[in-house]
Structures are given as structure tokens and as C-alpha cells.
mmCIF file of C-alpha atoms in Angstrom:
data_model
loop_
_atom_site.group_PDB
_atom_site.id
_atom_site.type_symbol
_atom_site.label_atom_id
_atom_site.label_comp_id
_atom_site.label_asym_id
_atom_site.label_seq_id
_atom_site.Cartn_x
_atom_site.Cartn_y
_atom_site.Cartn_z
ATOM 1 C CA UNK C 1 11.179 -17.178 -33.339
ATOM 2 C CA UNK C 2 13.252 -14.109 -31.660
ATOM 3 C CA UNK C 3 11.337 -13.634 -27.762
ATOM 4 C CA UNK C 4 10.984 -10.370 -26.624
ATOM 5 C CA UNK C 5 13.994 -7.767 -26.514
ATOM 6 C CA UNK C 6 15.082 -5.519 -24.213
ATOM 7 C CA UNK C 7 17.945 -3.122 -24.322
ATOM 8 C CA UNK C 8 20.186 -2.037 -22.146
ATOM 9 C CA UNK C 9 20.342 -4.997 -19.692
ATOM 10 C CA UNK C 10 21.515 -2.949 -17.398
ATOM 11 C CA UNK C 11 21.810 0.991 -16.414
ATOM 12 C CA UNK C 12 23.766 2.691 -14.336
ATOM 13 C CA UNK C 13 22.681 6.297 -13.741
ATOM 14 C CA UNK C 14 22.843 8.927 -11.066
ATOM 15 C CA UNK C 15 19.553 10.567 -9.338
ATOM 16 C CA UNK C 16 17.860 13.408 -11.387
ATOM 17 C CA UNK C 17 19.256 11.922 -14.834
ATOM 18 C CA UNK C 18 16.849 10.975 -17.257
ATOM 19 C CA UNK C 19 17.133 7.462 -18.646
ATOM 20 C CA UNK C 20 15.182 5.220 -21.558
ATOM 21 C CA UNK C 21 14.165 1.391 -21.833
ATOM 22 C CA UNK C 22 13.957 0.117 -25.249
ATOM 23 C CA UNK C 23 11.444 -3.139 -26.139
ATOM 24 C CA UNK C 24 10.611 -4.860 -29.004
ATOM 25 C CA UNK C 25 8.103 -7.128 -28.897
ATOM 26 C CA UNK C 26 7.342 -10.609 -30.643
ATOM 27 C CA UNK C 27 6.453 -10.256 -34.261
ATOM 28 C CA UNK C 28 2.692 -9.882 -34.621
ATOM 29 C CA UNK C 29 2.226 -9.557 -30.319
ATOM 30 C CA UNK C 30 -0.431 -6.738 -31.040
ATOM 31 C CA UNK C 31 -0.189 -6.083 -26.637
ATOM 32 C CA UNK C 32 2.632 -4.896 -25.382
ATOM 33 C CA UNK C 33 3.202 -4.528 -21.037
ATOM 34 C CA UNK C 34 5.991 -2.735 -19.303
ATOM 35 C CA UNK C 35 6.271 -3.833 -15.829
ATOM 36 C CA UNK C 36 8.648 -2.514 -12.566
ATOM 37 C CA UNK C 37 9.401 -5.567 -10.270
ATOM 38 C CA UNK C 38 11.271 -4.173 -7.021
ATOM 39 C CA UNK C 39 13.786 -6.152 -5.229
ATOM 40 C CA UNK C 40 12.200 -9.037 -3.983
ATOM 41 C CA UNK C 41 8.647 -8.219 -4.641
ATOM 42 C CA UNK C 42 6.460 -9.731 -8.297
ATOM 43 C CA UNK C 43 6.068 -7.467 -11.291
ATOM 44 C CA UNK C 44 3.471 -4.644 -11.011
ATOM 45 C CA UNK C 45 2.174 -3.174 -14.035
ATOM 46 C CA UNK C 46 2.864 0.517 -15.456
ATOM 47 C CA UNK C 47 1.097 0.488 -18.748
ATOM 48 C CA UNK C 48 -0.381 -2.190 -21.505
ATOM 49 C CA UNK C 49 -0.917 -1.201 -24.837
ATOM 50 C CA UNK C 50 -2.857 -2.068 -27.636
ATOM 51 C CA UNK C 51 -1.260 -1.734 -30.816
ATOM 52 C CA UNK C 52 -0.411 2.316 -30.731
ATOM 53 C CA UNK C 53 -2.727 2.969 -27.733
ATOM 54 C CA UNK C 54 -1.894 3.594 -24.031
ATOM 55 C CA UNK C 55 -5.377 1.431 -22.747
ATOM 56 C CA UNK C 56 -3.965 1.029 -19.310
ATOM 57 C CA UNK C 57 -1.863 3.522 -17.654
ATOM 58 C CA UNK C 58 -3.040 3.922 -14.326
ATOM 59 C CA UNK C 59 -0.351 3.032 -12.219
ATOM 60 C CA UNK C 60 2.473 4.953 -14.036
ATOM 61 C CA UNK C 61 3.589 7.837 -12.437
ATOM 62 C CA UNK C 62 2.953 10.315 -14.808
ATOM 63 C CA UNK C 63 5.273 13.167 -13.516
ATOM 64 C CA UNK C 64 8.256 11.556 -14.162
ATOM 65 C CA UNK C 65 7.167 8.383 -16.071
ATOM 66 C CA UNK C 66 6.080 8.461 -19.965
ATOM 67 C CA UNK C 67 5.994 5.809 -22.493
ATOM 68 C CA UNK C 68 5.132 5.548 -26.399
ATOM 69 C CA UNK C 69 4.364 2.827 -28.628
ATOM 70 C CA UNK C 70 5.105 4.228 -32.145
ATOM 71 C CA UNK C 71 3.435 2.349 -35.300
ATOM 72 C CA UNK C 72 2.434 -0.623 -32.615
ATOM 73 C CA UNK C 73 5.725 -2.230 -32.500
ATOM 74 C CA UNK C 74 8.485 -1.010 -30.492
ATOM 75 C CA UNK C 75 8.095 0.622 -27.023
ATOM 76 C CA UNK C 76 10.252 2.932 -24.953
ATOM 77 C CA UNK C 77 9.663 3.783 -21.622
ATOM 78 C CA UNK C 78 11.539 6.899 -20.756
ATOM 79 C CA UNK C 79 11.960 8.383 -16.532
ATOM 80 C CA UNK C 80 12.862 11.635 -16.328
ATOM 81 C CA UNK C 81 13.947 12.613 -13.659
ATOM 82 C CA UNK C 82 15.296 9.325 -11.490
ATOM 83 C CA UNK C 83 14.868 9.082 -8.597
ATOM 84 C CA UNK C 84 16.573 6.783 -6.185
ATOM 85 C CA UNK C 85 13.368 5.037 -5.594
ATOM 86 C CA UNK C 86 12.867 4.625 -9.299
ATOM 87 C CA UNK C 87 16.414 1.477 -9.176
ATOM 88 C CA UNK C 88 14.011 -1.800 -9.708
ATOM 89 C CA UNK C 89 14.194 -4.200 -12.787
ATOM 90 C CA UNK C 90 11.911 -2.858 -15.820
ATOM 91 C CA UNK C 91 10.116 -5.688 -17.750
ATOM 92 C CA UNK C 92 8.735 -6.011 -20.904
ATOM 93 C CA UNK C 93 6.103 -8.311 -21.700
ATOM 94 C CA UNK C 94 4.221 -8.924 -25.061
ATOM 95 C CA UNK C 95 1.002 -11.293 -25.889
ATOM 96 C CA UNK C 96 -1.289 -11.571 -29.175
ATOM 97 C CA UNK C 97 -4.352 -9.974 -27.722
ATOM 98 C CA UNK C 98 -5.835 -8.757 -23.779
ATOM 99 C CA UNK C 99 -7.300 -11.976 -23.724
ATOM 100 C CA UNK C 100 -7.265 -12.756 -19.716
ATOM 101 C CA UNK C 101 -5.999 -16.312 -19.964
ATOM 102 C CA UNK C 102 -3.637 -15.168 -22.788
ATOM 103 C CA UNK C 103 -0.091 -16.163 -22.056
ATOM 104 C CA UNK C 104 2.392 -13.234 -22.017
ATOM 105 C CA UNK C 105 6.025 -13.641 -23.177
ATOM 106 C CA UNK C 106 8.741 -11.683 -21.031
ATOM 107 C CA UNK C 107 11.689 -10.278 -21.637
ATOM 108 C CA UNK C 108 15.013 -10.306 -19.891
ATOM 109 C CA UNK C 109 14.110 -6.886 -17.811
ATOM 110 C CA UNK C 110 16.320 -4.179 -17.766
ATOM 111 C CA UNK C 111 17.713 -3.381 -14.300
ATOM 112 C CA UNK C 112 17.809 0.227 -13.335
ATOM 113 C CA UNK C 113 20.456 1.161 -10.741
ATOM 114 C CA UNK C 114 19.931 5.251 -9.343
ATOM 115 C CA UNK C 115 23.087 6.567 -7.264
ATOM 116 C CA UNK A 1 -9.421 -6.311 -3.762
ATOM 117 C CA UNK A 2 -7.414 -9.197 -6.240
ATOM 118 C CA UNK A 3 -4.079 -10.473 -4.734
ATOM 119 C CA UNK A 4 -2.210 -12.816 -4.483
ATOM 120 C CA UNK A 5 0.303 -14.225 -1.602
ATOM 121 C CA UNK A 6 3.033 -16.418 -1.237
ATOM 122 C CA UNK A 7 4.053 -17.088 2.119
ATOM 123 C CA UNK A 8 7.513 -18.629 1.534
ATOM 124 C CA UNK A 9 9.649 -16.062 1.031
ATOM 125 C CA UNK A 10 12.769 -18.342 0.761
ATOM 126 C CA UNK A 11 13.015 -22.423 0.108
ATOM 127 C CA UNK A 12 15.820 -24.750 -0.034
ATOM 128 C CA UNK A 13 15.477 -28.700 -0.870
ATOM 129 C CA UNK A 14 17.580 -31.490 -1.444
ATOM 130 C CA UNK A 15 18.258 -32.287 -5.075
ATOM 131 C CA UNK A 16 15.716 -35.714 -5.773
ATOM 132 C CA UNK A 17 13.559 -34.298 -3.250
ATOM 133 C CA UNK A 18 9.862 -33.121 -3.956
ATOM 134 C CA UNK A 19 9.109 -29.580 -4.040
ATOM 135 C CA UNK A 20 5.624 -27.889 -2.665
ATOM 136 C CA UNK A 21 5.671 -23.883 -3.177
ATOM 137 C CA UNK A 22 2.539 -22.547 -1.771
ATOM 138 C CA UNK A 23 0.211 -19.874 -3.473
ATOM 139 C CA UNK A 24 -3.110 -18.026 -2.105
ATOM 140 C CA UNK A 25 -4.881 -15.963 -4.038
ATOM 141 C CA UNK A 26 -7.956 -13.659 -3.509
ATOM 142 C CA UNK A 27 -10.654 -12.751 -6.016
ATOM 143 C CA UNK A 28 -13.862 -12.834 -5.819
ATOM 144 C CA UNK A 29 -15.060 -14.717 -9.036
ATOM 145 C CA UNK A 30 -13.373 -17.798 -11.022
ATOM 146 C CA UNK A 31 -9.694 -17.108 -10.963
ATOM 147 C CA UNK A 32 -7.418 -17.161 -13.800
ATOM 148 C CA UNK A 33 -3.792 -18.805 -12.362
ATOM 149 C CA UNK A 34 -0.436 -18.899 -13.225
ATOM 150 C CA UNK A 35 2.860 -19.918 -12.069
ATOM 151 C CA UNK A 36 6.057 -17.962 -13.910
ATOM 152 C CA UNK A 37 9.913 -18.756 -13.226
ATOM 153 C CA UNK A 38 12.234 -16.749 -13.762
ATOM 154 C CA UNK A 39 15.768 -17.926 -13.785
ATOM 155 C CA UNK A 40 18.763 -15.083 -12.726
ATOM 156 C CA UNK A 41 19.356 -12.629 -16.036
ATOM 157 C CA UNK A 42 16.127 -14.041 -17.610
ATOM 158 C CA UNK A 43 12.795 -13.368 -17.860
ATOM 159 C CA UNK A 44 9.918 -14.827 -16.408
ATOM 160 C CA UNK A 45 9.358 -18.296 -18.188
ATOM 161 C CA UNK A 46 5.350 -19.470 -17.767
ATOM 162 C CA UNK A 47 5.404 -22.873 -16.555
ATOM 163 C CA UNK A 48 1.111 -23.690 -16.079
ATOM 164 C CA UNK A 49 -2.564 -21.812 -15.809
ATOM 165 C CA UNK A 50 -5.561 -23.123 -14.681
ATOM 166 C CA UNK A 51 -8.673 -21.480 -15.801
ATOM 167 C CA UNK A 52 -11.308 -24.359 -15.363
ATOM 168 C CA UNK A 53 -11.864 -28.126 -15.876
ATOM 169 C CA UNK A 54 -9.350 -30.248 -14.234
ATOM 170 C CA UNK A 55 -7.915 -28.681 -10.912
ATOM 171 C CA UNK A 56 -4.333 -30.696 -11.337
ATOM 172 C CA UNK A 57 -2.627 -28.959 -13.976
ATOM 173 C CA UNK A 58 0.748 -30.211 -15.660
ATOM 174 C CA UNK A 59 3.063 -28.152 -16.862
ATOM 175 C CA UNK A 60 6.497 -27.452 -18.519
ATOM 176 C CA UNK A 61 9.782 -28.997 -16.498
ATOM 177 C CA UNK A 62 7.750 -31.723 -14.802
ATOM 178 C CA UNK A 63 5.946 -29.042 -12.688
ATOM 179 C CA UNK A 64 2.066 -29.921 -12.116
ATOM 180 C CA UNK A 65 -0.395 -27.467 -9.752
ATOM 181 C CA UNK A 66 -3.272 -28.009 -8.019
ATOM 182 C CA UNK A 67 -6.496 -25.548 -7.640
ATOM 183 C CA UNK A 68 -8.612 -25.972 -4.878
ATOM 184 C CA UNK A 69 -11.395 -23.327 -4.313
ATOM 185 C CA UNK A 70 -12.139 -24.230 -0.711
ATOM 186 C CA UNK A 71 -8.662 -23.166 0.405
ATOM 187 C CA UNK A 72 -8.126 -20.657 -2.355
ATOM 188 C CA UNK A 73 -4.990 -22.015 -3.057
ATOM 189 C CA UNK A 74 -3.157 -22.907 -6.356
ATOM 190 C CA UNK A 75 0.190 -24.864 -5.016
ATOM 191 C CA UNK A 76 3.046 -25.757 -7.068
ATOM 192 C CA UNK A 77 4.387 -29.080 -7.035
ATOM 193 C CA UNK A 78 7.485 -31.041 -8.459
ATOM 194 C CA UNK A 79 7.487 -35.196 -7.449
ATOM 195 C CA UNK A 80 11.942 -34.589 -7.881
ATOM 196 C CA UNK A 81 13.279 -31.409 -7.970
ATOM 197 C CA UNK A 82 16.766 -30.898 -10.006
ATOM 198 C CA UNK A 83 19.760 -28.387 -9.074
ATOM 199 C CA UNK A 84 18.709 -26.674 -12.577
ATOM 200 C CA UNK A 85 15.434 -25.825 -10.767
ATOM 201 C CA UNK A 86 17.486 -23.643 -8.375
ATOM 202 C CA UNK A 87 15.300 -19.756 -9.688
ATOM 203 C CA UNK A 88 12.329 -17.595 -8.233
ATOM 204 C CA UNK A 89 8.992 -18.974 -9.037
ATOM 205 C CA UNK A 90 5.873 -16.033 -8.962
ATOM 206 C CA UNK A 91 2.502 -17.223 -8.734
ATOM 207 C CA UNK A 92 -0.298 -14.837 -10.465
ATOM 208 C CA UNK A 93 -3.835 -14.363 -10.952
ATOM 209 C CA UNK A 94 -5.083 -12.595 -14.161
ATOM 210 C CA UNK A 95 -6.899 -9.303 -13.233
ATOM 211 C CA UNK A 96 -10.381 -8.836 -13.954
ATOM 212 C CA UNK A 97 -11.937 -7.926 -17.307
ATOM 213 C CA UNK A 98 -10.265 -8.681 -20.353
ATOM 214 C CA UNK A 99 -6.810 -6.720 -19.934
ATOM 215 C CA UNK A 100 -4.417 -9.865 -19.644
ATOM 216 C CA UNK A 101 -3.658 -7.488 -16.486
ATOM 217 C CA UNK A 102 -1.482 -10.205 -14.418
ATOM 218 C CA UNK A 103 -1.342 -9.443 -10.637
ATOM 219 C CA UNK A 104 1.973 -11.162 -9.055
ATOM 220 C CA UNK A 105 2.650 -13.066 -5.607
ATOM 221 C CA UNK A 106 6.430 -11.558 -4.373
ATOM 222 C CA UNK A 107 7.871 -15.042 -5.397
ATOM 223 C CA UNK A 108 9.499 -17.537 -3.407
ATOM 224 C CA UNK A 109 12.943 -18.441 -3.954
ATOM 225 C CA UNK A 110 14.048 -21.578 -4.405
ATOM 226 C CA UNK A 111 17.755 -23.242 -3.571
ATOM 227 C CA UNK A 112 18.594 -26.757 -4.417
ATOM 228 C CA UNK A 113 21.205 -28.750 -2.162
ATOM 229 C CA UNK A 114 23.549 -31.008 -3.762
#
């Protein structure tokens, strides 16, 4: 079974650019979680979904953040514009339901440089 | 507020040697605990919870944990730790409610010695 993918691994892109994060999920993972883990710090979460819906987006920044979840399966996560702040690694996670104890499968990250 | 602190920052052991990585948490009801590695390039791997019953846990790679509510602590533990262990290991608790909403420690790195 394929684990979660995440393309690019890695982007390079000066301040005020926009840039996009690509995720797909594991087959049938209905909940889908990007997260932003800073240098040196754990994952903190910007949005969950369920299936389509945005249930959880309280700590994305919404003026330069935005993400969408078309037909429940693939994510993007777009930033528009960077800023130099914004240079972290960008993780997606996917899981079968919210369940609290459910186990959530990561993916590589990608890692966001701003210049 | 939930949270969740580790106060090693950095760790290095001797390869054969045991391994204790410390995690505190705070919440205010029964806590839902993990422990995630995550190896350089990959993503975080989920090595044990603990969400009731037993408070030594076993997990994947030889790794076992330990609850104890007194000290609200949920330590890591490995009886003989091998160079391959050498990655950052994040200890979580799993946010109220039923969002899977995972709140992270900021990891403590681990080196192994030859």
C-alpha cells in the first residue's frame, strides 16, 4: 500500500511569490491534515479535513494561506504571497476517520525555503 | 491549555546503551499519547500510544513507554539503542474532542556514538 505523497520535496522560492503543496492521501483515508513544523519545533496544525470539508481551519492564516480538498482525495495547499517567515517544512498527514486515538500516516513534508 | 514538553532538546548515547527521552504533557482529562520519529527526508513514523489499560506500552523498533499520571509524564525508553536509531523523536497528546487534532512536543534529537 502507497503511504502518503507529497510533491515537490523541496521549493525554492523568493519572498512575495506564490507557491503550491500537492498531497495525496492513502486510498480510502477519508481525513486529510496539513501541518507547518518550523525548524526545530513539532508540527502545528493548519487545517484537517473531512472528506471535501475544511472542519478545522483555525490556525491557517487566511490572508495569505488557502487550501482545497477537491472530490475528498487530493489536497493542495497554496501561499500566496511568501513570506520569509512562511520557509518551514509543510506536512501532510492522512487517517481513516477524526477518531482521537486514530493513528495518522505522514508524509515526507515538503520543505519551503523563502529568499 | 493542552501541551506538551520535551525538555531535551538534544541527546547523544553510546550505541548498546539504553535510551530514556523524556515527555510531559498537560491536559486536564485522560490523555491520549504518542511518540512519532521521524528519520531525516522522512516523515514522522508512529512508534506507540497509550490511551488506557496498561501504563508500559511496547512499541515498533523495540521502543516501550511508560504513563504515569502522578508525574504527567509519558517517557520513552529503549533497553539498547542502535546507530539506525540516530532521528528526532516528537512526543504528542491528541487534542480534545474527536478531531484526531495531535498537539506536538518540539522533539528531541537523538545521536548515536559508535
Amino acid at each position: 500500500e502507497a503511504g502518503v505523497v507529497q510533491s515537490p520535496r523541496y521549493k525554492i522560492i523568493e519572498k512575495k511569490q506564490p507557491v503550491a503543496f500537492w498531497c495525496n492521501p492513502i486510498s480510502g483515508h477519508n481525513t486529510l491534515y496539513w501541518y507547518r513544523q518550523n525548524l526545530g519545533q513539532g508540527p502545528e496544525l493548519l487545517i484537517r479535513y473531512e472528506n471535501e470539508e475544511a472542519v478545522d481551519d483555525s490556525q491557517l492564516p487566511k490572508d495569505r494561506f488557502s487550501a482545497e480538498r477537491l472530490k475528498g482525495v487530493d489536497s493542495t495547499l497554496k501561499i500566496q504571497p511568501a513570506e520569509l517567515g512562511d520557509s518551514a517544512v509543510y506536512l501532510c498527514a492522512s487517517s481513516l476517520g477524526p477518531s482521537r486515538g486514530g493513528q495518522q500516516y505522514f508524509g515526507p513534508g515538503t520543505r519551503l525555503t523563502v529568499t | 491549555a493542552q501541551s506538551v514538553t520535551q525538555p531535551d532538546i538534544h541527546i547523544t548515547v553510546s550505541e548498546g546503551a539504553s535510551l530514556e527521552l523524556r515527555c510531559n504533557y498537560s491536559y486536564g482529562a485522560t490523555p491520549y499519547l504518542f511518540w512519532y520519529v521521524q528519520s531525516p527526508g522522512q516523515g514522522l513514523q508512529l512508534l506507540l500510544k497509550y490511551f488506557s489499560g496498561d501504563t508500559l506500552v511496547q512499541g515498533i523498533k523495540g521502543f516501550e513507554a511508560e504513563f504515569k499520571r502522578s508525574q504527567s509524564s509519558f517517557n520513552l525508553r529503549k533497553p539498547s539503542v542502535h546507530w539506525s536509531d540516530a532521528a528526532e523523536y516528537f512526543c504528542a497528546v491528541a487534542g480534545s474532542g474527536n478531531t484526531g487534532k495531535l498537539i506536538f512536543g518540539q522533539g528531541t534529537t537523538l545521536q548515536v556514538k559508535p
